[in-house]
PDB file of C-alpha atoms in Angstrom:
ATOM      1  CA  VAL Q   1       0.204   0.115   0.178  1.00  0.00           C
ATOM      2  CA  LYS Q   2       2.868   2.302   0.947  1.00  0.00           C
ATOM      3  CA  ILE Q   3       4.545   1.749  -2.318  1.00  0.00           C
ATOM      4  CA  GLY Q   4       1.531   2.224  -4.246  1.00  0.00           C
ATOM      5  CA  LYS Q   5       0.821   5.600  -2.847  1.00  0.00           C
ATOM      6  CA  MET Q   6       4.258   6.732  -3.443  1.00  0.00           C
ATOM      7  CA  ILE Q   7       3.695   5.813  -7.070  1.00  0.00           C
ATOM      8  CA  ASN Q   8       0.041   7.439  -7.293  1.00  0.00           C
ATOM      9  CA  GLN Q   9      -1.738   8.998  -4.569  1.00  0.00           C
ATOM     10  CA  ASN Q  10      -4.724   7.936  -6.567  1.00  0.00           C
ATOM     11  CA  PHE Q  11      -4.373   4.743  -6.322  1.00  0.00           C
ATOM     12  CA  LYS Q  12      -6.787   2.375  -4.696  1.00  0.00           C
ATOM     13  CA  ILE Q  13      -5.455  -0.207  -2.851  1.00  0.00           C
ATOM     14  CA  GLY Q  14      -7.695  -2.644  -1.333  1.00  0.00           C
ATOM     15  CA  SER Q  15      -8.105  -6.319   0.151  1.00  0.00           C
ATOM     16  CA  MET Q  16     -11.073  -9.043  -0.076  1.00  0.00           C
ATOM     17  CA  ILE Q  17     -11.841 -11.486   2.423  1.00  0.00           C
ATOM     18  CA  SER Q  18     -14.159 -14.582   2.671  1.00  0.00           C
ATOM     19  CA  TYR Q  19     -16.312 -14.079   5.542  1.00  0.00           C
ATOM     20  CA  VAL Q  20     -18.016 -16.878   6.703  1.00  0.00           C
ATOM     21  CA  PRO Q  21     -19.487 -16.065  10.653  1.00  0.00           C
ATOM     22  CA  ILE Q  22     -19.622 -18.653  13.235  1.00  0.00           C
ATOM     23  CA  TYR Q  23     -23.092 -18.722  14.534  1.00  0.00           C
ATOM     24  CA  PRO Q  24     -23.878 -20.118  18.434  1.00  0.00           C
ATOM     25  CA  TYR Q  25     -25.568 -23.153  18.641  1.00  0.00           C
ATOM     26  CA  SER Q  26     -28.273 -21.834  20.941  1.00  0.00           C
ATOM     27  CA  CYS Q  27     -28.771 -18.802  23.076  1.00  0.00           C
ATOM     28  CA  HIS Q  28     -27.210 -20.104  26.048  1.00  0.00           C
ATOM     29  CA  PRO Q  29     -24.373 -17.421  27.097  1.00  0.00           C
ATOM     30  CA  LYS Q  30     -21.838 -20.078  26.990  1.00  0.00           C
ATOM     31  CA  ASP Q  31     -22.559 -20.885  23.431  1.00  0.00           C
ATOM     32  CA  MET Q  32     -22.888 -16.902  22.470  1.00  0.00           C
ATOM     33  CA  MET Q  33     -19.186 -16.310  24.360  1.00  0.00           C
ATOM     34  CA  LYS Q  34     -17.730 -19.674  22.063  1.00  0.00           C
ATOM     35  CA  ALA Q  35     -19.160 -18.193  18.822  1.00  0.00           C
ATOM     36  CA  GLN Q  36     -17.948 -14.764  19.522  1.00  0.00           C
ATOM     37  CA  ILE Q  37     -14.312 -15.770  20.230  1.00  0.00           C
ATOM     38  CA  LYS Q  38     -14.408 -17.895  16.961  1.00  0.00           C
ATOM     39  CA  ASN Q  39     -15.504 -14.923  15.441  1.00  0.00           C
ATOM     40  CA  ARG Q  40     -12.535 -12.566  16.809  1.00  0.00           C
ATOM     41  CA  LEU Q  41     -10.368 -15.505  15.364  1.00  0.00           C
ATOM     42  CA  ARG Q  42     -11.633 -14.768  12.027  1.00  0.00           C
ATOM     43  CA  TYR Q  43     -11.501 -11.136  12.390  1.00  0.00           C
ATOM     44  CA  PHE Q  44      -8.042 -11.311  13.080  1.00  0.00           C
ATOM     45  CA  PHE Q  45      -6.008 -11.199   9.831  1.00  0.00           C
ATOM     46  CA  PRO Q  46      -8.260  -8.696   8.067  1.00  0.00           C
ATOM     47  CA  ASP Q  47      -8.258  -6.735  11.254  1.00  0.00           C
ATOM     48  CA  VAL Q  48      -4.410  -6.198  11.299  1.00  0.00           C
ATOM     49  CA  GLN Q  49      -4.467  -5.837   7.501  1.00  0.00           C
ATOM     50  CA  VAL Q  50      -6.828  -3.366   7.482  1.00  0.00           C
ATOM     51  CA  ARG Q  51      -5.831  -1.304  10.997  1.00  0.00           C
ATOM     52  CA  GLY Q  52      -2.355  -1.606  10.646  1.00  0.00           C
ATOM     53  CA  TYR Q  53      -1.713  -2.615  14.613  1.00  0.00           C
ATOM     54  CA  TYR Q  54      -2.869  -5.927  16.473  1.00  0.00           C
ATOM     55  CA  PRO Q  55      -6.129  -5.433  18.256  1.00  0.00           C
ATOM     56  CA  SER Q  56      -6.794  -6.009  21.908  1.00  0.00           C
ATOM     57  CA  TYR Q  57      -8.461  -9.101  21.871  1.00  0.00           C
ATOM     58  CA  ALA Q  58      -5.524 -10.259  20.050  1.00  0.00           C
ATOM     59  CA  LYS Q  59      -2.776  -9.221  22.069  1.00  0.00           C
ATOM     60  CA  LYS Q  60      -4.744 -10.425  25.354  1.00  0.00           C
ATOM     61  CA  MET Q  61      -4.948 -13.999  23.676  1.00  0.00           C
ATOM     62  CA  PHE Q  62      -1.272 -13.656  22.876  1.00  0.00           C
ATOM     63  CA  GLU Q  63      -0.753 -12.990  26.588  1.00  0.00           C
ATOM     64  CA  GLN Q  64      -3.234 -15.783  27.898  1.00  0.00           C
ATOM     65  CA  LYS Q  65      -1.389 -18.236  25.816  1.00  0.00           C
ATOM     66  CA  GLY Q  66       1.717 -16.934  26.773  1.00  0.00           C
ATOM     67  CA  TYR Q  67       2.706 -15.626  22.926  1.00  0.00           C
ATOM     68  CA  HIS Q  68       5.178 -13.311  22.679  1.00  0.00           C
ATOM     69  CA  ILE Q  69       5.712 -10.613  19.590  1.00  0.00           C
ATOM     70  CA  GLY Q  70       9.186  -9.675  19.154  1.00  0.00           C
ATOM     71  CA  TRP Q  71       8.775  -6.167  17.911  1.00  0.00           C
ATOM     72  CA  GLN Q  72      11.889  -4.657  17.135  1.00  0.00           C
ATOM     73  CA  ASP Q  73      12.362  -0.556  16.889  1.00  0.00           C
ATOM     74  CA  GLY Q  74      10.165   1.087  13.848  1.00  0.00           C
ATOM     75  CA  ASP Q  75       7.958  -2.645  13.480  1.00  0.00           C
ATOM     76  CA  GLU Q  76       4.773  -1.067  14.523  1.00  0.00           C
ATOM     77  CA  GLU Q  77       5.507   2.375  12.655  1.00  0.00           C
ATOM     78  CA  ILE Q  78       6.134   0.020   9.361  1.00  0.00           C
ATOM     79  CA  LEU Q  79       2.680  -1.958  10.128  1.00  0.00           C
ATOM     80  CA  ARG Q  80       0.976   1.038  10.561  1.00  0.00           C
ATOM     81  CA  GLU Q  81       2.350   2.796   7.268  1.00  0.00           C
ATOM     82  CA  GLY Q  82       1.417  -0.346   5.009  1.00  0.00           C
ATOM     83  CA  VAL Q  83      -2.179   0.108   5.248  1.00  0.00           C
TER      84      VAL Q  83
END
């Protein structure tokens, strides 16, 4: 995106996702929460691609699972500029 905008500010650059929602099995809160969590996982990649940062729900999930993103100086800025 950044390079395309450098070439021509009028370029329209986008992406497309195939999103199939997950519906809860029932209206029971446990089923509703499970569907919400699964839908968030489906939104993760488009959220990062479109917004240029990791959403709070993803950061929380990484923390809970013990994952660590080894950011280096300037990485977050590069991600933000790329959208």
